[in-house]
Coordinates of C-alpha atoms in Angstrom, one line a residue:
M1 CA -0.1 0.1 0.0
K2 CA 2.9 2.1 0.5
N3 CA 4.3 1.7 -2.8
L4 CA 1.6 2.5 -4.0
K5 CA 1.2 5.7 -2.5
K6 CA 4.6 6.8 -3.2
L7 CA 3.6 5.3 -7.1
I8 CA 0.9 8.1 -6.9
A9 CA 2.6 10.6 -5.3
S10 CA 5.1 10.8 -8.1
M11 CA 2.8 10.6 -11.1
M12 CA 1.2 13.8 -9.4
I13 CA 4.4 15.4 -9.0
F14 CA 5.2 14.4 -12.4
V15 CA 2.2 16.2 -14.0
L16 CA 2.4 19.0 -12.1
I17 CA 5.7 19.4 -13.6
I18 CA 5.0 19.2 -16.9
G19 CA 1.5 21.3 -16.6
T20 CA 4.4 23.8 -15.0
F21 CA 6.7 24.1 -18.9
V22 CA 3.1 23.7 -20.5
G23 CA 2.2 27.1 -18.5
C24 CA 5.3 28.9 -18.9
S25 CA 4.6 28.5 -22.6
G26 CA 0.9 30.4 -22.4
G27 CA -0.8 27.2 -22.7
N28 CA -2.6 27.2 -19.4
S29 CA -5.6 30.3 -19.9
K30 CA -8.8 28.9 -20.7
E31 CA -8.3 26.5 -17.4
V32 CA -8.9 29.8 -15.5
N33 CA -12.7 29.6 -16.2
N34 CA -13.2 25.5 -15.9
D35 CA -11.7 25.3 -13.0
S36 CA -14.0 27.8 -11.2
G37 CA -16.7 27.7 -12.5
S38 CA -18.9 29.3 -15.8
E39 CA -17.3 32.1 -17.5
D40 CA -19.7 34.5 -16.3
Q41 CA -18.1 34.0 -12.4
V42 CA -15.6 36.6 -14.1
N43 CA -15.3 39.9 -15.9
V44 CA -14.2 38.2 -19.5
V45 CA -13.3 41.5 -21.9
E46 CA -12.7 41.0 -25.7
N47 CA -10.6 43.5 -26.4
V48 CA -9.3 44.5 -23.2
D49 CA -6.5 47.2 -23.2
P50 CA -3.1 45.2 -23.1
S51 CA -1.6 47.8 -20.9
L52 CA -4.0 46.8 -18.1
K53 CA -2.4 43.5 -17.8
V54 CA -1.0 41.9 -14.7
P55 CA 2.6 41.5 -15.0
V56 CA 4.7 38.3 -15.0
I57 CA 5.1 36.8 -11.7
D58 CA 8.5 35.0 -10.8
L59 CA 8.2 32.4 -8.7
W60 CA 12.2 31.7 -7.0
L61 CA 12.7 28.1 -6.2
Q62 CA 15.7 26.2 -4.6
S63 CA 16.4 23.0 -7.1
Q64 CA 15.0 19.7 -6.8
T65 CA 18.4 18.2 -5.6
K66 CA 19.0 20.7 -2.7
D67 CA 15.3 21.1 -1.0
P68 CA 12.9 18.9 -3.1
I69 CA 10.3 20.3 -0.3
R70 CA 10.3 23.6 -1.5
Y71 CA 11.0 22.9 -5.3
E72 CA 8.0 20.3 -5.9
A73 CA 5.4 22.8 -3.4
G74 CA 6.4 25.8 -5.4
L75 CA 5.7 24.5 -8.8
M76 CA 2.1 23.4 -7.1
I77 CA 1.8 26.9 -6.5
A78 CA 2.7 27.8 -9.2
D79 CA 0.1 26.1 -10.9
N80 CA -2.3 27.0 -9.6
W81 CA -1.6 30.4 -9.6
R82 CA -2.0 30.3 -13.3
K83 CA -5.7 28.7 -12.5
L84 CA -6.4 32.5 -11.5
G85 CA -5.0 33.9 -14.7
F86 CA -1.6 34.7 -13.5
E87 CA 1.4 34.1 -15.4
V88 CA 3.9 32.5 -13.5
N89 CA 7.8 32.0 -14.6
A90 CA 9.1 29.6 -12.2
E91 CA 12.9 29.1 -11.6
T92 CA 15.8 28.0 -10.0
R93 CA 18.3 29.6 -8.1
E94 CA 21.2 29.2 -5.8
W95 CA 20.3 30.0 -2.3
A96 CA 23.7 32.0 -2.0
T97 CA 21.5 34.7 -4.8
M98 CA 18.4 33.9 -3.4
S99 CA 19.2 35.2 0.1
A100 CA 21.5 38.0 -1.5
E101 CA 19.2 39.5 -4.1
G102 CA 16.1 38.8 -1.8
M103 CA 16.9 38.3 1.5
K104 CA 19.0 41.3 1.9
A105 CA 18.3 43.0 -1.4
H106 CA 14.7 42.7 -1.5
D107 CA 14.1 42.7 -5.1
H108 CA 12.6 39.8 -5.8
D109 CA 8.8 39.0 -7.0
V110 CA 8.2 36.2 -4.7
F111 CA 10.2 32.7 -3.5
M112 CA 10.0 30.7 0.0
V113 CA 12.0 30.4 3.1
K114 CA 12.0 27.7 6.0
W115 CA 12.2 29.9 8.7
G116 CA 13.8 27.7 12.0
G117 CA 12.3 28.3 15.1
K118 CA 15.2 29.9 17.1
P119 CA 14.9 29.7 21.0
E120 CA 15.2 33.7 20.5
R121 CA 12.2 34.0 18.9
I122 CA 10.1 32.2 21.9
D123 CA 9.8 35.6 22.4
P124 CA 8.2 36.3 18.6
Y125 CA 9.7 39.7 18.2
H126 CA 11.1 38.5 14.9
W127 CA 8.0 37.6 13.8
L128 CA 6.3 40.2 15.0
Y129 CA 8.2 42.9 14.9
S130 CA 11.6 42.5 12.9
M131 CA 9.7 40.9 10.3
H132 CA 6.8 43.5 9.7
H133 CA 7.7 47.0 11.1
S134 CA 8.2 49.6 8.6
D135 CA 11.6 50.5 10.3
E136 CA 12.8 47.2 8.7
A137 CA 11.7 47.8 5.1
V138 CA 15.3 49.1 4.4
E139 CA 17.8 46.9 2.1
G140 CA 19.0 44.0 4.7
G141 CA 16.6 44.4 6.9
Y142 CA 14.0 41.8 7.8
N143 CA 11.0 43.2 6.5
I144 CA 11.6 41.7 3.5
T145 CA 7.8 42.1 2.3
G146 CA 8.2 45.8 2.6
Y147 CA 5.3 45.8 4.7
L148 CA 4.0 49.5 5.5
N149 CA 0.8 49.8 7.7
P150 CA 0.4 52.6 10.5
E151 CA -1.7 50.8 12.6
Y152 CA 0.1 47.3 12.8
D153 CA 3.4 50.1 13.5
K154 CA 1.5 51.2 16.3
L155 CA 0.6 47.8 17.8
A156 CA 4.2 47.1 17.3
K157 CA 5.3 50.0 19.4
T158 CA 3.9 49.2 22.0
F159 CA 4.7 45.0 22.0
A160 CA 8.5 46.6 21.6
T161 CA 8.7 49.2 24.2
S162 CA 5.8 47.9 26.7
L163 CA 7.2 46.1 29.9
D164 CA 3.5 44.7 30.5
S165 CA 3.1 41.1 30.2
A166 CA -0.3 41.3 29.4
E167 CA -0.2 44.4 27.4
R168 CA 2.6 42.9 24.9
Q169 CA 0.2 40.1 24.5
A170 CA -2.9 41.4 23.8
A171 CA -1.2 43.5 20.8
A172 CA 0.6 40.7 19.7
K173 CA -2.1 38.6 19.1
E174 CA -4.3 42.3 17.4
M175 CA -0.8 42.0 15.1
Q176 CA -1.6 38.6 14.4
V177 CA -5.2 39.6 13.0
L178 CA -3.7 41.9 10.8
L179 CA -0.7 39.9 9.3
A180 CA -3.7 37.5 8.7
Q181 CA -5.8 39.7 6.4
D182 CA -3.1 41.9 4.7
V183 CA -1.0 38.5 4.1
P184 CA 1.9 40.4 3.4
Q185 CA 3.9 36.9 3.6
P186 CA 1.9 33.7 4.6
P187 CA 3.0 31.3 6.6
M188 CA 1.9 28.0 5.2
F189 CA 3.3 24.5 7.2
K190 CA 5.0 23.8 9.9
L191 CA 7.4 20.5 10.1
K192 CA 7.3 17.9 12.6
L193 CA 10.5 17.9 13.1
K194 CA 12.8 14.7 13.0
N195 CA 16.4 15.1 13.2
A196 CA 19.0 11.7 13.1
Y197 CA 22.0 10.5 15.2
N198 CA 24.5 7.6 15.3
N199 CA 23.6 6.4 18.7
E200 CA 26.8 4.0 18.6
K201 CA 29.0 6.8 18.3
F202 CA 27.3 9.6 20.8
T203 CA 24.8 9.3 23.7
N204 CA 23.8 12.6 25.6
V205 CA 22.0 14.6 22.6
T206 CA 20.3 17.6 23.9
P207 CA 18.0 19.0 21.1
G208 CA 17.2 22.2 21.8
V209 CA 13.7 24.2 20.8
G210 CA 13.5 24.9 17.5
L211 CA 17.1 24.1 16.5
G212 CA 16.6 20.3 17.2
V213 CA 20.3 19.0 17.4
Y214 CA 22.1 21.7 15.8
S215 CA 21.3 23.4 19.1
F216 CA 24.6 25.2 20.6
W217 CA 23.9 22.5 24.0
N218 CA 24.0 19.8 21.8
F219 CA 27.1 20.6 20.6
M220 CA 28.3 21.3 24.3
N221 CA 27.0 17.9 25.6
I222 CA 26.6 15.4 23.0
T223 CA 29.1 12.6 24.6
P224 CA 31.2 9.8 22.4
I225 CA 30.8 6.3 23.4
T226 CA 34.1 5.5 21.5
D227 CA 38.0 6.7 21.3
D228 CA 36.9 9.4 17.8
K229 CA 35.6 12.4 19.4
I230 CA 35.1 14.3 16.4
L231 CA 30.9 15.2 15.5
N232 CA 31.3 14.5 11.6
L233 CA 27.9 16.9 11.0
G234 CA 25.8 16.4 7.7
Q235 CA 24.2 19.5 6.0
T236 CA 22.6 20.2 3.0
N237 CA 23.8 24.4 2.6
D238 CA 27.0 24.7 3.2
I239 CA 28.7 28.0 4.7
N240 CA 28.6 31.2 3.2
L241 CA 29.8 34.0 5.6
L242 CA 32.2 33.7 8.5
N243 CA 31.6 37.5 9.3
P244 CA 28.8 38.5 12.1
L245 CA 28.5 41.5 11.4
A246 CA 27.6 40.7 7.7
T247 CA 25.9 37.5 7.4
K248 CA 21.8 36.9 7.9
T249 CA 22.1 32.8 6.5
G250 CA 21.6 30.8 9.8
Q251 CA 23.6 28.4 8.7
D252 CA 26.2 30.8 8.9
L253 CA 25.0 32.0 12.6
Y254 CA 24.9 28.6 14.5
M255 CA 28.7 28.0 13.6
L256 CA 29.6 31.7 14.7
K257 CA 27.6 31.3 17.8
N258 CA 30.1 28.5 18.5
I259 CA 33.3 30.4 17.9
Y260 CA 31.6 34.0 19.4
D261 CA 30.4 33.8 22.5
P262 CA 27.5 36.7 24.0
L263 CA 26.8 38.0 27.0
V264 CA 24.0 35.6 27.4
R265 CA 22.8 32.3 25.9
L266 CA 19.2 30.9 25.2
D267 CA 18.9 27.1 27.2
V268 CA 17.0 24.7 25.4
K269 CA 13.9 25.5 26.5
G270 CA 14.4 29.6 25.2
D271 CA 15.1 31.0 28.8
V272 CA 17.9 33.1 29.6
V273 CA 21.1 32.2 31.1
N274 CA 24.0 33.8 31.8
W275 CA 27.5 33.0 30.1
L276 CA 30.0 35.7 29.5
A277 CA 27.7 37.9 31.4
T278 CA 27.6 36.8 35.5
E279 CA 25.4 39.5 36.5
V280 CA 22.7 41.5 34.4
N281 CA 20.5 44.1 36.6
D282 CA 17.7 46.1 35.5
I283 CA 18.3 49.8 36.7
D284 CA 14.8 50.9 35.3
D285 CA 12.8 50.5 32.5
T286 CA 15.8 51.8 30.4
T287 CA 19.3 51.3 32.5
I288 CA 20.5 47.8 32.4
E289 CA 23.7 47.4 33.6
V290 CA 25.9 43.9 33.3
T291 CA 28.9 42.3 34.6
I292 CA 31.9 39.9 32.6
R293 CA 33.5 37.3 34.2
D294 CA 37.1 37.8 34.2
D295 CA 38.6 34.5 33.0
V296 CA 38.1 34.7 29.1
Y297 CA 40.1 34.9 26.7
F298 CA 40.1 35.6 22.8
H299 CA 41.5 32.5 20.8
D300 CA 44.8 34.3 20.0
G301 CA 45.2 34.9 23.8
E302 CA 44.1 38.8 24.3
Q303 CA 41.9 39.0 27.0
L304 CA 37.9 39.8 26.6
T305 CA 37.4 42.6 28.5
V306 CA 34.7 45.2 28.9
E307 CA 35.8 47.4 26.1
D308 CA 35.7 45.1 24.4
V309 CA 31.9 44.6 24.9
K310 CA 31.5 48.6 24.6
F311 CA 33.0 48.4 21.2
T312 CA 31.0 45.8 19.7
F313 CA 27.8 47.6 20.1
D314 CA 29.2 50.3 19.2
F315 CA 30.8 49.1 16.0
A316 CA 27.6 47.3 14.7
K317 CA 25.6 50.3 15.6
E318 CA 28.1 52.8 13.6
I319 CA 29.0 50.1 10.7
K320 CA 24.8 49.7 10.4
S321 CA 25.2 46.1 10.7
P322 CA 22.4 43.8 8.9
T323 CA 23.0 41.1 11.4
Y324 CA 22.3 43.4 14.4
N325 CA 20.6 46.7 13.2
A326 CA 17.3 45.8 15.3
Y327 CA 19.1 44.4 18.3
V328 CA 21.2 48.1 18.9
R329 CA 19.2 50.5 17.2
N330 CA 17.3 51.3 20.7
I331 CA 20.8 51.7 22.8
E332 CA 21.9 54.9 23.0
S333 CA 25.0 54.5 24.8
I334 CA 27.1 52.1 26.9
D335 CA 29.2 53.2 30.0
I336 CA 32.0 51.3 31.4
V337 CA 31.3 51.8 35.1
G338 CA 34.1 49.4 36.7
D339 CA 36.6 46.9 35.8
Q340 CA 34.0 44.4 34.9
T341 CA 30.6 46.3 34.0
V342 CA 29.2 48.2 31.4
K343 CA 25.7 49.8 31.7
F344 CA 23.2 50.3 28.6
N345 CA 21.3 53.5 28.5
L346 CA 18.7 52.7 25.6
S347 CA 16.4 55.5 24.2
E348 CA 13.4 53.6 25.0
P349 CA 12.3 50.6 26.8
Y350 CA 12.7 47.7 24.9
A351 CA 11.0 44.3 26.0
P352 CA 12.8 41.6 24.8
F353 CA 16.5 43.3 25.3
L354 CA 18.2 40.0 27.0
T355 CA 16.0 37.5 24.8
N356 CA 17.3 39.9 21.3
T357 CA 19.7 41.2 22.3
L358 CA 22.1 40.4 24.7
S359 CA 21.9 36.7 23.7
Q360 CA 22.2 37.4 19.9
V361 CA 25.0 40.1 19.7
L362 CA 28.4 37.7 19.7
I363 CA 31.3 39.4 21.3
L364 CA 34.0 40.7 19.1
P365 CA 37.9 41.3 19.7
E366 CA 38.3 45.2 19.3
H367 CA 42.1 44.8 18.7
I368 CA 40.9 43.2 15.1
W369 CA 38.1 44.7 13.9
A370 CA 39.5 48.0 15.1
S371 CA 42.2 47.4 12.6
V372 CA 39.9 46.2 10.0
Y373 CA 37.4 49.2 10.6
E374 CA 40.8 51.6 10.0
E375 CA 41.9 49.6 6.8
K376 CA 38.8 49.3 4.8
G377 CA 36.0 51.2 6.4
A378 CA 32.1 50.5 7.8
E379 CA 31.4 49.3 3.8
G380 CA 35.0 47.2 3.9
V381 CA 34.0 45.5 7.1
L382 CA 30.7 44.4 5.9
T383 CA 32.0 43.0 3.3
W384 CA 34.8 41.7 4.5
E385 CA 35.7 37.3 4.0
N386 CA 36.7 37.0 8.0
D387 CA 38.0 34.0 6.8
E388 CA 40.0 32.9 10.3
P389 CA 37.2 34.0 13.0
V390 CA 39.2 34.7 16.0
G391 CA 36.2 34.4 18.9
S392 CA 36.3 33.6 22.9
G393 CA 34.1 30.9 22.2
P394 CA 34.0 27.2 23.1
F395 CA 34.8 25.9 19.9
K396 CA 37.8 27.3 17.6
F397 CA 37.8 27.5 13.5
D398 CA 40.1 25.0 11.9
Y399 CA 39.8 25.2 8.6
W400 CA 37.0 26.1 6.2
R401 CA 37.6 23.8 1.9
P402 CA 34.2 25.4 0.8
N403 CA 31.5 22.6 -0.7
E404 CA 34.0 20.1 1.3
E405 CA 34.0 20.6 5.1
F406 CA 34.2 23.6 7.5
A407 CA 36.4 22.1 11.0
L408 CA 36.2 23.1 14.3
K409 CA 37.9 22.1 17.1
A410 CA 37.2 22.4 20.9
N411 CA 38.6 25.1 23.0
K412 CA 39.7 23.3 25.6
D413 CA 40.6 26.6 27.7
H414 CA 37.2 28.0 28.1
F415 CA 34.8 28.1 30.7
Q416 CA 32.7 25.1 29.4
V417 CA 34.2 22.8 27.8
A418 CA 32.6 20.6 25.7
H419 CA 32.5 16.9 25.8
I420 CA 33.6 16.4 21.3
D421 CA 37.1 17.3 20.5
G422 CA 35.4 18.6 17.3
I423 CA 33.3 19.7 14.4
V424 CA 33.4 18.7 10.9
R425 CA 30.3 19.9 9.1
T426 CA 30.4 18.3 5.2
P427 CA 28.0 19.5 3.1
Y428 CA 25.9 17.6 0.7
T429 CA 24.3 18.4 -2.4
Q430 CA 21.1 16.6 -1.5
S431 CA 19.1 15.4 1.2
F432 CA 19.9 11.9 -0.6
G433 CA 23.4 11.8 0.5
I434 CA 22.8 12.8 4.2
V435 CA 20.8 9.9 4.4
Q436 CA 23.1 7.8 2.9
G437 CA 26.0 9.7 4.5
L438 CA 24.4 8.7 8.0
I439 CA 23.5 4.6 6.8
A440 CA 27.2 4.3 5.5
G441 CA 28.1 6.2 9.0
E442 CA 30.6 8.9 7.2
I443 CA 28.0 11.2 9.0
E444 CA 26.8 11.2 13.0
M445 CA 24.4 13.5 12.9
T446 CA 22.4 15.8 11.0
S447 CA 19.7 18.4 11.5
Y448 CA 18.2 17.8 8.2
N449 CA 14.2 17.6 8.8
M450 CA 13.3 13.2 8.3
M451 CA 10.7 13.2 6.0
P452 CA 8.5 9.9 5.5
L453 CA 10.9 8.1 2.9
D454 CA 13.8 9.3 4.8
L455 CA 12.7 7.5 7.6
E456 CA 11.8 4.5 6.6
E457 CA 15.2 4.2 4.5
V458 CA 17.3 5.1 7.6
A459 CA 15.2 2.3 9.7
K460 CA 17.3 -0.3 7.9
A461 CA 20.2 1.2 10.1
S462 CA 20.0 0.3 13.8
H463 CA 22.5 2.4 14.9
V464 CA 20.7 5.6 13.5
E465 CA 18.2 7.5 16.2
I466 CA 15.8 9.8 15.4
V467 CA 14.8 12.7 17.6
E468 CA 11.8 14.2 17.3
L469 CA 10.6 17.5 18.9
P470 CA 8.2 20.7 17.9
D471 CA 8.9 23.0 15.4
A472 CA 8.3 27.1 16.2
G473 CA 9.0 27.9 12.6
S474 CA 7.7 27.4 9.6
Y475 CA 7.7 27.7 5.3
I476 CA 7.0 30.9 4.6
I477 CA 6.2 32.7 1.2
H478 CA 7.8 36.3 1.0
Y479 CA 5.8 38.4 -1.4
N480 CA 7.0 41.6 -2.2
M481 CA 4.9 44.5 -1.9
R482 CA 7.3 46.7 -3.7
H483 CA 6.2 44.5 -6.8
K484 CA 3.1 44.6 -8.7
P485 CA 1.1 42.7 -8.2
F486 CA 2.1 42.2 -4.4
D487 CA 1.5 46.1 -4.2
D488 CA -2.4 45.0 -4.3
V489 CA -4.0 43.1 -0.8
W490 CA -6.6 41.3 -3.2
A491 CA -4.3 39.9 -5.0
R492 CA -1.8 38.5 -2.7
R493 CA -5.2 37.8 -0.5
A494 CA -6.3 35.6 -4.0
L495 CA -2.3 33.9 -4.6
T496 CA -2.6 33.3 -1.0
M497 CA -6.0 31.4 -1.0
A498 CA -4.4 29.3 -4.0
I499 CA -1.5 27.9 -2.0
P500 CA -2.9 24.3 -2.3
R501 CA -1.8 23.2 1.2
Q502 CA -3.9 19.8 1.7
A503 CA -2.3 19.3 -1.7
I504 CA 1.3 19.7 -0.7
L505 CA 0.7 18.3 2.3
D506 CA -0.1 14.9 1.0
I507 CA 1.8 14.8 -2.0
V508 CA 5.2 16.5 -1.0
F509 CA 5.4 16.5 2.6
D510 CA 4.0 12.7 2.4
G511 CA 2.1 14.0 6.4
G512 CA 5.4 15.0 8.0
A513 CA 3.8 18.6 8.5
L514 CA 1.0 20.4 9.6
K515 CA -1.1 23.7 8.1
T516 CA -0.6 26.8 9.6
F517 CA -1.8 30.6 9.5
T518 CA 0.1 32.4 11.6
L519 CA 3.7 33.1 12.3
V520 CA 3.8 32.7 15.6
T521 CA 3.6 28.6 16.3
E522 CA -0.1 27.3 18.0
D523 CA 2.6 25.9 20.3
N524 CA 3.7 28.9 22.0
I525 CA -0.1 28.9 23.8
F526 CA 1.0 32.7 25.4
W527 CA 1.8 34.3 22.0
T528 CA 0.0 32.9 19.4
N529 CA -3.6 33.8 18.0
P530 CA -5.5 30.9 17.0
D531 CA -8.8 32.9 16.2
V532 CA -7.1 34.6 13.1
E533 CA -8.5 34.8 9.7
K534 CA -7.6 31.5 7.9
L535 CA -7.0 31.6 4.1
D536 CA -7.3 28.4 3.0
F537 CA -7.0 26.8 -0.7
D538 CA -10.4 28.2 -2.4
L539 CA -10.3 29.1 -5.6
E540 CA -13.8 29.8 -6.5
K541 CA -13.4 32.7 -3.3
A542 CA -10.0 33.8 -5.0
K543 CA -11.4 34.7 -7.8
A544 CA -14.8 36.1 -6.3
E545 CA -12.4 38.3 -4.6
L546 CA -10.4 39.3 -7.3
V547 CA -13.5 40.0 -9.1
E548 CA -15.2 42.2 -6.4
A549 CA -11.7 44.5 -6.5
G550 CA -12.8 44.6 -10.4
Y551 CA -9.6 42.7 -12.2
Q552 CA -10.8 41.2 -15.6
W553 CA -9.4 38.5 -18.2
D554 CA -9.5 38.0 -21.5
V555 CA -10.5 35.2 -23.8
D556 CA -8.4 33.2 -23.3
G557 CA -8.9 33.8 -19.3
A558 CA -5.3 35.8 -18.4
I559 CA -5.7 38.5 -15.8
Y560 CA -5.9 42.0 -16.5
Y561 CA -6.4 45.4 -13.9
P562 CA -9.4 47.5 -13.8
E563 CA -9.4 50.9 -15.7
N564 CA -8.1 53.8 -13.5
F565 CA -6.7 50.5 -11.2
E566 CA -4.9 52.3 -7.9
P567 CA -3.7 49.3 -5.6
T568 CA -4.9 48.8 -2.6
P569 CA -1.9 48.0 -0.3
I570 CA -3.6 46.6 3.0
M571 CA -7.0 45.9 4.3
E572 CA -9.2 49.3 5.9

């Protein structure tokens, strides 16, 4: 029965792929009316003004070998968008290009990202403020979609600055209502995370919220059973950049957080624990004093001091670090008030200061970065590759051979020493390679999420054990409201209702994921709003909203704007 199900799923995906190439050639237009009922449901115009035609949508996909989930789901989405009359150009791009042009430069139409539910995102500041406040709509900011809503900004301000948890909760729930109706970048699916490791070589696996076995605490706690104390880690993407001030790629930051230390860290449940800091004291709503350890040294032997702490935060703000911009924006000044103590003076109260600032900003050695700044300037700092990073963390950089291996070795002089001697991270061109690498013993661990077919495959190997935990992140589709047709809320809502969520779950995920309609995962009970509008798959409703907004179609089913069209960016 299982083999029959796989065969049917494969045939459906094949048909969808063939349909996509046919659709790209413009041969799908009649299908619009047939799928939604009779032609009188839409405004068909025989001699429609060609200047009113809705522009082609460029949908960026990851390649099938790199990420078959996003590739196949993207083809299914494109196919249904065409049924509404939209012309869609679905093309594959390398993630590095997609990240640079979309995530950073915001020069995209639409693409899909699997966002991780990192510990610092339990407090949903990232989802609700960073990804949607107008301040973050700048190049390099996390407001990738360009969402601008004054009412939303007002709520976001309350959410960010109030120190009353009930007031923050109320604002967060109302913000989720606005996002669900405006759909600037709708979430679609959350995974049932299943990671794998070799139980014959390692024990004491410690997965963390959102990151699974890729958690910093797992690297610290995982314990070798044999004399081989190097953890071989397999991933589907390579490292891109080792500059903590410039990279916004999760894979880079996960490794950098082993090389550099923050003032505090978030434990496996997302709670704050002191790290470089020995004390964190709130003097008042906008003043926080932090006392640091006196026994910490950078990997080149220089002692880490309060001067390095002050330098790091000041420097990140001065050069407008895209990685830390949102975290340091509210810091007005930093004073050194003792041999081991600094005082942060904020311009206004900032509720997630510990979870989103002190835990995320990695302390840099001033003696290295000040020299780079003097030589290269601010722009040069942000383009510096930092290919031999020097931090103070529990792991030291060893070597990096791009597309082959990235290696760290344990820092035996750190105040917390890992049980392993090092990490060797190997990028695979496709997920199949990771599965086979686990079975063959080439790698001992991966945070790649095992899908049902993968689980069947690794079940043959008794040494491969699966770790399960809920995912606090989700697959998000990023529309660009700076581009047509995404500048119109009615187009975005219709496109969202044309996402065949259940079909994607059944065919692509094979039951290994769940639908979601809010960026704050339903498992995050305090913060989530379960009562938001849910724009699930409904082509008839999608077309009805487009008709009501005045959109029209030619006799071949292609979609056009109404006369004298003015986009409606957000719902009134």
